[in-house]
Coordinates of C-alpha atoms in Angstrom, one line a residue:
M976 CA 33.6 -25.2 1.1
R977 CA 33.2 -27.4 4.2
S978 CA 30.5 -30.0 3.9
D979 CA 29.1 -29.0 7.3
F980 CA 28.7 -25.3 6.3
T981 CA 25.6 -23.4 7.3
L982 CA 24.7 -19.8 6.5
N983 CA 24.8 -19.0 10.2
Q984 CA 28.6 -19.2 10.0
I985 CA 28.9 -16.2 7.8
D986 CA 27.9 -12.6 7.9
L987 CA 28.0 -9.5 5.7
N988 CA 31.1 -8.2 7.3
L989 CA 33.1 -11.3 6.2
L990 CA 31.8 -10.9 2.6
R991 CA 32.7 -7.2 2.7
V992 CA 36.2 -8.1 3.7
F993 CA 36.4 -10.5 0.9
D994 CA 35.3 -7.9 -1.6
L995 CA 37.8 -5.3 -0.3
L996 CA 40.6 -7.8 -0.6
M997 CA 39.6 -8.5 -4.1
Q998 CA 39.7 -4.8 -4.9
E999 CA 42.8 -3.8 -3.0
R1000 CA 44.9 -7.0 -3.0
S1001 CA 46.3 -5.7 0.4
V1002 CA 45.4 -6.3 4.0
T1003 CA 46.6 -2.9 4.9
K1004 CA 44.6 -1.0 2.3
A1005 CA 41.5 -3.2 3.0
A1006 CA 41.8 -2.3 6.7
D1007 CA 42.0 1.4 5.9
R1008 CA 38.9 1.3 3.7
A1009 CA 37.0 -0.7 6.2
G1010 CA 38.1 1.5 9.2
R1011 CA 39.4 -1.6 11.0
T1012 CA 42.8 -2.8 12.2
Q1013 CA 45.0 -5.1 10.0
S1014 CA 44.7 -7.9 12.6
A1015 CA 40.9 -7.7 12.4
I1016 CA 41.0 -8.0 8.6
S1017 CA 43.5 -10.9 8.9
H1018 CA 41.2 -12.6 11.4
S1019 CA 38.3 -12.2 9.0
L1020 CA 40.4 -13.7 6.2
N1021 CA 41.2 -16.7 8.3
R1022 CA 37.5 -17.2 9.0
L1023 CA 36.8 -17.0 5.3
R1024 CA 39.5 -19.6 4.6
E1025 CA 38.1 -21.9 7.1
I1026 CA 34.5 -21.6 5.7
F1027 CA 35.5 -22.0 2.1
G1028 CA 38.3 -24.5 2.6
D1029 CA 40.6 -22.6 0.4
E1030 CA 43.5 -20.1 0.9
L1031 CA 41.5 -17.5 -1.2
F1032 CA 44.3 -15.0 -1.2
V1033 CA 48.0 -15.9 -1.4
K1034 CA 50.7 -13.3 -0.7
R1035 CA 53.2 -13.0 -3.6
A1036 CA 55.5 -10.2 -4.5
G1037 CA 53.9 -7.9 -1.9
S1038 CA 50.3 -8.5 -3.2
M1039 CA 47.5 -10.7 -2.0
N1040 CA 46.6 -12.6 -5.1
P1041 CA 43.3 -14.4 -5.4
T1042 CA 43.1 -18.1 -6.0
A1043 CA 40.9 -19.6 -8.7
Q1044 CA 38.2 -20.3 -6.2
A1045 CA 38.3 -16.7 -4.9
R1046 CA 37.9 -15.4 -8.5
E1047 CA 34.9 -17.6 -9.0
L1048 CA 33.4 -16.5 -5.7
A1049 CA 34.1 -12.8 -6.5
T1050 CA 31.6 -12.6 -9.3
V1051 CA 28.8 -13.8 -7.1
I1052 CA 29.8 -12.0 -3.8
T1053 CA 30.4 -8.6 -5.5
Q1054 CA 27.0 -8.7 -7.2
A1055 CA 25.3 -9.8 -4.0
L1056 CA 26.8 -7.0 -2.0
S1057 CA 25.9 -4.5 -4.7
D1058 CA 22.3 -5.7 -4.7
I1059 CA 22.0 -5.5 -0.9
E1060 CA 23.5 -2.0 -0.8
G1061 CA 21.1 -0.8 -3.5
V1062 CA 18.1 -2.2 -1.7
V1063 CA 19.1 -0.8 1.7
S1064 CA 20.2 2.6 0.2
Q1065 CA 16.8 3.2 -1.5
R1066 CA 15.0 2.5 1.7
I1067 CA 17.1 4.6 4.0
N1068 CA 18.1 7.4 1.6
F1069 CA 15.0 7.6 -0.5
K1070 CA 14.8 10.5 -3.0
P1071 CA 11.6 10.4 -5.0
S1072 CA 12.9 12.6 -7.8
E1073 CA 15.8 10.1 -8.4
S1074 CA 14.1 6.8 -7.6
H1075 CA 13.3 4.0 -10.1
R1076 CA 11.5 2.0 -7.5
Q1077 CA 8.2 0.3 -8.1
F1078 CA 5.3 0.7 -5.7
R1079 CA 2.1 -1.4 -5.6
I1080 CA -1.0 -0.1 -4.0
G1081 CA -4.3 -2.0 -3.6
V1082 CA -7.5 0.0 -4.0
T1083 CA -11.3 -0.7 -4.0
D1084 CA -13.8 0.6 -6.5
Y1085 CA -14.7 3.4 -4.1
T1086 CA -11.2 4.6 -3.2
S1087 CA -10.0 4.3 -6.8
A1088 CA -12.8 6.6 -8.0
L1089 CA -12.1 9.2 -5.4
Y1090 CA -8.3 9.3 -5.2
L1091 CA -6.5 7.6 -8.2
P1092 CA -6.6 10.5 -10.6
T1093 CA -5.0 12.9 -8.1
L1094 CA -2.6 10.2 -6.8
L1095 CA -1.3 9.4 -10.3
E1096 CA -0.7 13.0 -11.1
E1097 CA 1.1 13.7 -7.8
F1098 CA 3.2 10.5 -8.0
N1099 CA 4.3 11.2 -11.5
S1100 CA 5.1 14.8 -10.6
K1101 CA 7.3 14.0 -7.6
A1102 CA 8.8 10.6 -8.7
P1103 CA 8.9 10.8 -12.5
N1104 CA 11.2 7.7 -12.8
A1105 CA 9.4 5.5 -10.3
R1106 CA 6.6 3.2 -11.2
L1107 CA 3.2 2.8 -9.6
R1108 CA 1.2 -0.3 -10.0
I1109 CA -2.5 -0.3 -8.9
V1110 CA -4.2 -3.6 -8.1
P1111 CA -7.9 -4.2 -7.3
V1112 CA -8.8 -5.6 -3.9
Y1113 CA -12.0 -6.6 -2.1
L1114 CA -12.8 -5.9 1.5
Y1115 CA -12.5 -9.5 2.8
E1116 CA -9.2 -10.2 1.1
A1117 CA -7.4 -7.0 1.7
A1118 CA -5.5 -8.0 4.8
E1119 CA -4.6 -11.3 3.4
L1120 CA -3.2 -9.8 0.2
L1121 CA -0.7 -7.8 2.3
S1122 CA 1.2 -11.1 2.9
D1123 CA 2.6 -10.5 -0.6
P1124 CA 5.8 -8.4 0.1
D1125 CA 5.4 -6.7 -3.2
L1126 CA 2.1 -5.1 -2.2
D1127 CA 3.0 -1.9 -0.3
C1128 CA -0.3 -0.9 1.1
V1129 CA -4.1 -0.9 0.5
L1130 CA -6.3 2.2 0.5
I1131 CA -9.8 0.9 1.5
G1132 CA -13.0 1.8 3.4
N1133 CA -13.8 0.0 6.7
P1134 CA -11.0 -2.6 6.5
I1135 CA -11.4 -5.9 8.4
I1136 CA -8.2 -6.5 10.3
R1137 CA -7.5 -9.4 12.6
E1138 CA -3.7 -9.7 12.2
S1139 CA -1.6 -7.9 14.7
H1140 CA 1.2 -7.3 12.2
I1141 CA -1.0 -5.0 10.0
V1142 CA -1.1 -1.3 10.7
E1143 CA -4.2 0.8 10.0
T1144 CA -4.0 4.6 9.6
V1145 CA -7.4 6.2 9.3
L1146 CA -7.2 9.1 6.8
A1147 CA -10.8 10.2 6.6
R1148 CA -14.4 9.5 7.7
H1149 CA -17.2 9.7 5.2
E1150 CA -20.8 10.2 6.2
M1151 CA -23.4 7.7 4.8
L1152 CA -26.1 9.3 2.6
C1153 CA -29.1 8.2 0.6
A1154 CA -29.2 8.7 -3.2
A1155 CA -32.0 8.4 -5.8
W1156 CA -32.9 9.5 -9.2
S1157 CA -34.0 13.2 -9.3
G1158 CA -37.3 12.1 -10.8
N1159 CA -38.0 10.0 -7.6
A1160 CA -40.0 12.5 -5.5
V1161 CA -39.4 10.4 -2.3
I1162 CA -35.8 11.6 -2.1
K1163 CA -37.0 15.2 -1.4
D1164 CA -39.1 14.1 1.6
L1165 CA -37.5 10.9 2.9
T1166 CA -39.2 9.8 6.1
M1167 CA -38.6 6.4 7.8
E1168 CA -41.9 5.1 6.5
K1169 CA -41.0 6.0 2.9
Y1170 CA -37.5 4.7 3.4
L1171 CA -38.7 1.3 4.4
A1172 CA -41.3 1.2 1.6
M1173 CA -38.9 2.0 -1.2
P1174 CA -36.9 -0.7 -3.2
H1175 CA -33.2 -0.5 -2.3
L1176 CA -30.1 -0.8 -4.4
Q1177 CA -27.3 -2.4 -2.4
I1178 CA -23.7 -1.5 -3.5
S1179 CA -21.6 -4.5 -2.4
P1180 CA -18.2 -5.3 -4.1
D1181 CA -18.4 -8.7 -2.4
G1182 CA -22.0 -9.5 -3.4
D1183 CA -23.4 -9.4 0.1
E1184 CA -27.0 -8.3 0.1
S1185 CA -26.8 -7.2 3.7
G1186 CA -25.1 -3.8 4.4
V1187 CA -24.7 -1.2 7.1
S1188 CA -28.3 -0.1 6.6
D1189 CA -29.6 -3.6 7.4
K1190 CA -27.5 -3.8 10.5
A1191 CA -28.7 -0.4 11.7
L1192 CA -32.4 -1.3 11.0
A1193 CA -32.0 -4.7 12.7
T1194 CA -31.1 -2.9 16.0
I1195 CA -34.5 -1.3 16.0
G1196 CA -36.4 -4.3 14.8
L1197 CA -36.9 -3.2 11.2
S1198 CA -35.8 -4.3 7.7
R1199 CA -35.8 -3.0 4.1
R1200 CA -36.3 -4.7 0.7
V1201 CA -33.1 -5.0 -1.4
A1202 CA -34.3 -5.0 -5.0
A1203 CA -30.9 -5.3 -6.6
T1204 CA -27.2 -5.7 -5.7
I1205 CA -24.3 -4.3 -7.7
P1206 CA -20.6 -4.5 -7.1
Y1207 CA -19.5 -1.1 -8.3
Y1208 CA -20.0 2.4 -6.8
M1209 CA -19.3 4.2 -10.1
V1210 CA -22.3 2.6 -12.0
A1211 CA -24.8 3.3 -9.2
P1212 CA -25.9 6.7 -10.5
K1213 CA -26.7 5.2 -13.9
V1214 CA -28.5 2.3 -12.3
L1215 CA -30.6 4.6 -10.2
R1216 CA -31.6 6.8 -13.1
G1217 CA -35.2 6.3 -14.1
T1218 CA -36.0 4.0 -11.2
Q1219 CA -37.7 4.2 -7.8
M1220 CA -34.8 2.6 -6.0
I1221 CA -32.7 4.4 -3.4
A1222 CA -29.2 3.6 -2.4
A1223 CA -26.9 4.3 0.5
F1224 CA -23.4 5.5 -0.3
A1225 CA -20.6 7.5 1.3
D1226 CA -20.4 11.3 0.9
G1227 CA -17.1 11.0 -1.0
M1228 CA -19.3 10.3 -4.1
L1229 CA -20.6 13.9 -3.9
S1230 CA -17.6 15.2 -5.9
L1231 CA -18.4 12.6 -8.6
I1232 CA -22.0 13.6 -9.1
D1233 CA -23.0 16.5 -11.4
E1234 CA -26.3 17.7 -12.8
S1235 CA -26.0 15.3 -15.8
S1236 CA -26.2 12.3 -13.4
E1237 CA -29.7 13.3 -12.4
I1238 CA -29.0 12.1 -8.8
L1239 CA -30.2 13.8 -5.6
V1240 CA -28.8 13.0 -2.1
T1241 CA -30.1 13.3 1.4
R1242 CA -29.3 12.0 4.8
P1243 CA -30.9 8.7 5.8
P1244 CA -33.8 8.8 8.4
L1245 CA -31.7 6.6 10.7
A1246 CA -28.2 6.8 12.1
L1247 CA -25.6 4.9 10.0
P1248 CA -21.9 4.6 10.9
D1249 CA -19.4 6.6 9.0
V1250 CA -17.1 4.9 6.5
R1251 CA -13.5 5.1 7.7
V1252 CA -11.1 5.5 4.8
S1253 CA -7.9 3.8 5.8
L1254 CA -4.4 3.0 4.6
I1255 CA -3.3 -0.5 5.8
Y1256 CA 0.1 -2.0 5.5
V1257 CA 2.4 -4.5 7.3
R1258 CA 4.3 -3.3 10.3
T1259 CA 7.7 -4.2 8.8
K1260 CA 7.4 -1.4 6.2
Q1261 CA 6.9 1.3 8.8
T1262 CA 10.6 2.5 8.8
D1263 CA 11.2 2.1 5.0
A1264 CA 12.0 5.6 3.8
G1265 CA 10.3 5.0 0.4
H1266 CA 7.2 3.7 2.1
I1267 CA 7.1 6.6 4.5
W1268 CA 7.2 8.9 1.5
L1269 CA 4.4 7.0 -0.3
R1270 CA 2.2 7.0 2.8
S1271 CA 2.8 10.8 3.2
C1272 CA 1.9 11.3 -0.5
I1273 CA -1.4 9.3 -0.1
R1274 CA -2.3 11.1 3.1
S1275 CA -1.9 14.5 1.6
I1276 CA -4.0 13.6 -1.4
V1277 CA -6.8 12.3 0.8
T1278 CA -6.7 15.4 2.9
A1279 CA -6.9 17.6 -0.2
C1280 CA -9.8 15.6 -1.5
E1281 CA -11.6 16.1 1.8
E1282 CA -11.1 19.8 1.6
R1283 CA -12.6 19.9 -2.0
K1284 CA -15.5 17.7 -0.8
R1285 CA -16.8 20.6 1.4
A1286 CA -17.7 22.5 -1.8
F1287 CA -20.3 19.8 -2.6
L1288 CA -22.0 19.4 0.8
H1289 CA -24.7 21.9 -0.3
Q1290 CA -26.1 19.1 -2.6
I1291 CA -27.4 17.3 0.5
I1292 CA -31.2 17.8 0.8
P1293 CA -32.2 18.4 4.4
L1294 CA -34.5 15.8 6.0
P1295 CA -38.1 16.8 6.6

């Protein structure tokens, strides 16, 4: 190979010609398979000879016989072309029932509790040979983690996005509610005065004591007392049980609360912004057929969960 060689001097078409000549040992047959003229194949062969500094194929007894260097190159080039074809094929002609592809999805405590059981069931049903890897993410790092090309997307509430190359698709909006132990009489008659007087449980995966409730109260010159902060939504019902604390959480949790949890919910006495449940991913994955299928699968699951959630809305105690 020439000492001044750079990768810019070669393209896949040249490597494809090399591979066809290795298989056919004939310029004519290689041209037929490539759908090109014999002169075009000969021109490509001359370019390859110039790049590699070797004859590569020598005509002998009516056959194009590969040189020692060509045989050495063939093992690498043939495998490389096969790998590229496989990657491109599974992204253009994706068939979930036949795919062995691995997908990685980032989730938070909240979205994993709501959607993972159904997602895993649906994924395994439609793509039995594919693999799904679930990784935990936190709000402030979600967008940054997408710089890892192996992470396909993140299912998250209220994502913080500053990068223009990240796409956000809002799948649902969840109303913020107040929850408390059923033995806490305040939850059945929650006025603003009582709301401010009660100790609050802040659910914050990132450990931040200030939440949407504090921001909303600050706009009207009020504040609350945060008695405790926990990182996980799923343990909130157990933490509230037997205490006088109240907590704000999104209405998606309604489907996860039953009578045994001893938790009652009502609407807060002030307006709180909804939680937008979103799927975020890098823009370069938008046209990937497998990724399109995965996004569609997640979207349908979230939609189905939203439909089921309606059956639990009767649990919300009306405000006085």
